[in-house]
Amino acid sequence: MSRTGRRPGESDTRADILTAARRAFAQRGYDNATMRGIARDADVDPALVHHYFGSKQGLFVAAMEFPIDPAAVLPGLLAPGLDGLGDRLVRFFLSVWESTGDKSPFLALIRGAVSHEESASLLREFIGREVLGRVAAAVDATEPELRATLVGSQMVGLAMARYVIRIEPLASADVETVVAAVAPTIQRYLAGSLTA
């Protein structure tokens, strides 16, 4: 049975919850891991999990060391509508990568997704629901899910080429050059024709 409140002694409750969360997300995936189950695994009251992380999404972001919380950022990017959304998304995406001092946790997550099916599944579920799902909901055109996944494919490819593999001259190109080159493609995916 889980205890209420903080545990007595020298326990780091937050760290214990994160450890249990990483294990639960790895074993059960994002969709099937529950806050209550993670609390049980960490031997804490579920209220403490909510206290530290607010939601399952907040817990996942902390456990996987994501540099941003999509729930906090995407509404502001999507609110002005589809016009100019490609530019806003690419500019924001690059700003996250460029401003993140230690990129290693996020790079490890992406590398893990490439080489381990469990990591790929976890990342796919989270990105699919919390990022691409929100983008699809904002698209006022045919095939919104396809359009959102095309946006995701472009962004993941950009991250791989620029930050993981570091293909030149893309890796060292200035941000404005990359935005000018990629944003129109993202905008077409969001609002343009998908047929020849």
Coordinates of C-alpha atoms in Angstrom, one line a residue:
M1 CA 0.0 0.0 0.0
S2 CA 1.3 3.5 -0.8
R3 CA 2.0 5.9 1.9
T4 CA 0.6 9.3 2.3
G5 CA 2.8 12.4 2.3
R6 CA 6.6 12.3 2.3
R7 CA 8.5 9.2 3.4
P8 CA 10.5 9.4 6.6
G9 CA 14.3 9.4 6.4
E10 CA 16.7 10.5 3.6
S11 CA 14.5 9.5 0.7
D12 CA 14.5 11.7 -2.5
T13 CA 10.8 11.2 -3.3
R14 CA 11.0 13.2 -6.6
A15 CA 13.9 11.1 -7.9
D16 CA 12.1 7.8 -6.8
I17 CA 9.0 8.9 -8.8
L18 CA 11.2 9.7 -11.8
T19 CA 12.9 6.3 -11.6
A20 CA 9.6 4.5 -11.4
A21 CA 8.2 6.6 -14.2
R22 CA 11.1 5.8 -16.5
R23 CA 10.7 2.1 -15.8
A24 CA 6.9 2.3 -16.3
F25 CA 7.1 4.2 -19.6
A26 CA 9.8 1.8 -20.9
Q27 CA 7.8 -1.3 -19.9
R28 CA 4.2 -0.2 -20.6
G29 CA 4.6 2.7 -23.0
Y30 CA 3.2 6.2 -22.7
D31 CA -0.4 5.3 -23.2
N32 CA -0.5 2.4 -20.8
A33 CA 1.6 3.8 -18.0
T34 CA -0.6 5.4 -15.3
M35 CA 0.1 8.0 -12.6
R36 CA -1.4 5.7 -10.0
G37 CA 0.7 2.8 -11.1
I38 CA 3.8 4.9 -11.1
A39 CA 3.0 6.1 -7.6
R40 CA 2.5 2.5 -6.5
D41 CA 5.9 1.5 -8.0
A42 CA 7.6 4.4 -6.2
D43 CA 5.8 3.6 -3.0
V44 CA 4.2 7.0 -2.7
D45 CA 0.8 8.5 -2.5
P46 CA -0.5 9.4 -6.0
A47 CA -1.1 12.9 -4.8
L48 CA 2.7 13.4 -4.6
V49 CA 3.1 12.5 -8.2
H50 CA 0.5 15.1 -9.1
H51 CA 2.1 17.6 -6.7
Y52 CA 5.6 17.3 -8.3
F53 CA 4.6 16.8 -12.0
G54 CA 1.0 17.9 -12.4
S55 CA 0.0 15.4 -15.1
K56 CA 1.2 12.3 -16.9
Q57 CA 2.5 14.5 -19.7
G58 CA 4.5 16.6 -17.2
L59 CA 5.9 13.5 -15.6
F60 CA 6.9 12.1 -19.0
V61 CA 8.6 15.4 -20.0
A62 CA 10.6 15.3 -16.7
A63 CA 11.4 11.6 -16.8
M64 CA 12.6 11.7 -20.4
E65 CA 14.3 15.1 -19.9
F66 CA 12.5 16.7 -22.7
P67 CA 13.6 20.3 -23.2
I68 CA 10.0 21.6 -23.6
D69 CA 6.5 20.7 -22.4
P70 CA 4.3 20.6 -25.5
A71 CA 1.2 21.5 -23.5
A72 CA 2.8 24.7 -22.4
V73 CA 4.2 25.8 -25.8
L74 CA 2.0 24.5 -28.6
P75 CA -1.2 26.5 -27.8
G76 CA 0.7 29.8 -28.2
L77 CA 2.2 28.6 -31.5
L78 CA -1.1 27.3 -32.8
A79 CA -3.4 30.2 -31.6
P80 CA -2.7 32.7 -34.4
G81 CA -3.9 30.1 -36.9
L82 CA -2.5 28.3 -40.0
D83 CA -1.1 31.5 -41.6
G84 CA 2.6 31.6 -40.9
L85 CA 2.4 28.4 -38.7
G86 CA 5.2 26.7 -40.7
D87 CA 7.6 29.6 -39.9
R88 CA 6.6 29.7 -36.2
L89 CA 7.0 25.9 -35.8
V90 CA 10.4 25.8 -37.5
R91 CA 11.7 28.9 -35.7
F92 CA 10.6 27.5 -32.3
F93 CA 11.9 24.0 -33.0
L94 CA 15.4 25.4 -33.9
S95 CA 15.3 27.8 -30.9
V96 CA 14.8 24.8 -28.6
W97 CA 17.8 23.0 -30.0
E98 CA 20.0 26.0 -30.3
S99 CA 19.3 27.2 -26.7
T100 CA 19.5 23.8 -25.0
G101 CA 22.9 23.9 -23.3
D102 CA 23.2 20.2 -22.7
K103 CA 21.5 18.4 -25.6
S104 CA 22.7 15.0 -24.5
P105 CA 19.4 13.7 -22.9
F106 CA 17.4 14.7 -25.9
L107 CA 20.0 13.3 -28.3
A108 CA 20.0 10.1 -26.3
L109 CA 16.2 9.8 -26.6
I110 CA 16.4 10.3 -30.4
R111 CA 19.3 7.9 -30.8
G112 CA 17.5 5.4 -28.6
A113 CA 14.4 5.6 -30.8
V114 CA 16.5 4.8 -33.8
S115 CA 18.1 1.7 -32.3
H116 CA 15.5 0.3 -29.9
E117 CA 11.9 -0.5 -30.7
E118 CA 10.8 0.2 -27.1
S119 CA 12.2 3.7 -27.2
A120 CA 10.8 4.3 -30.6
S121 CA 7.3 3.2 -29.5
L122 CA 7.5 5.4 -26.4
L123 CA 8.6 8.4 -28.4
R124 CA 6.0 7.7 -31.1
E125 CA 3.2 7.5 -28.6
F126 CA 4.1 10.7 -26.9
I127 CA 4.9 12.8 -30.0
G128 CA 1.9 11.4 -31.8
R129 CA -0.5 12.3 -29.0
E130 CA 1.0 15.4 -27.4
V131 CA 2.6 17.1 -30.4
L132 CA 1.3 15.9 -33.7
G133 CA -2.2 15.3 -32.3
R134 CA -2.4 19.0 -31.3
V135 CA -1.1 20.1 -34.7
A136 CA -3.6 17.9 -36.5
A137 CA -6.4 19.4 -34.5
A138 CA -5.4 22.8 -35.6
V139 CA -5.2 21.9 -39.3
D140 CA -8.3 23.0 -41.2
A141 CA -7.7 21.0 -44.4
T142 CA -8.1 17.5 -45.7
E143 CA -6.1 14.7 -44.1
P144 CA -5.0 16.6 -40.9
E145 CA -3.3 13.5 -39.4
L146 CA -1.2 12.9 -42.5
R147 CA -0.3 16.6 -42.7
A148 CA 0.8 16.6 -39.0
T149 CA 2.9 13.5 -39.5
L150 CA 4.5 15.0 -42.6
V151 CA 5.4 18.0 -40.4
G152 CA 6.8 15.6 -37.8
S153 CA 8.9 13.7 -40.4
Q154 CA 10.4 17.0 -41.6
M155 CA 11.3 18.1 -38.1
V156 CA 12.8 14.8 -37.0
G157 CA 14.8 14.7 -40.3
L158 CA 16.0 18.2 -39.6
A159 CA 17.1 17.3 -36.0
M160 CA 18.9 14.2 -37.2
A161 CA 20.8 15.9 -40.0
R162 CA 21.6 19.1 -38.1
Y163 CA 22.1 18.0 -34.5
V164 CA 22.7 14.2 -34.4
I165 CA 24.6 13.4 -37.6
R166 CA 25.8 17.0 -38.1
I167 CA 25.7 17.0 -41.9
E168 CA 27.5 20.1 -43.3
P169 CA 26.7 22.7 -44.4
L170 CA 23.3 22.2 -42.7
A171 CA 24.8 21.7 -39.3
S172 CA 26.5 25.1 -39.3
A173 CA 24.0 27.1 -41.3
D174 CA 22.6 30.1 -39.5
V175 CA 19.0 29.7 -38.2
E176 CA 17.5 32.2 -40.6
T177 CA 18.8 30.3 -43.6
V178 CA 17.3 27.1 -42.2
V179 CA 14.0 28.7 -41.4
A180 CA 13.8 30.3 -44.9
A181 CA 14.5 26.9 -46.5
V182 CA 12.3 24.6 -44.4
A183 CA 9.3 26.7 -43.2
P184 CA 7.7 26.9 -46.7
T185 CA 7.7 23.1 -46.9
I186 CA 6.1 22.8 -43.4
Q187 CA 3.5 25.4 -44.4
R188 CA 2.7 23.4 -47.6
Y189 CA 2.3 20.3 -45.5
L190 CA -0.1 22.2 -43.2
A191 CA -2.3 24.1 -45.7
G192 CA -1.2 23.4 -49.2
S193 CA -2.0 20.7 -51.8
L194 CA -0.7 17.2 -51.0
T195 CA -1.2 16.0 -54.5
A196 CA 0.9 16.5 -57.6

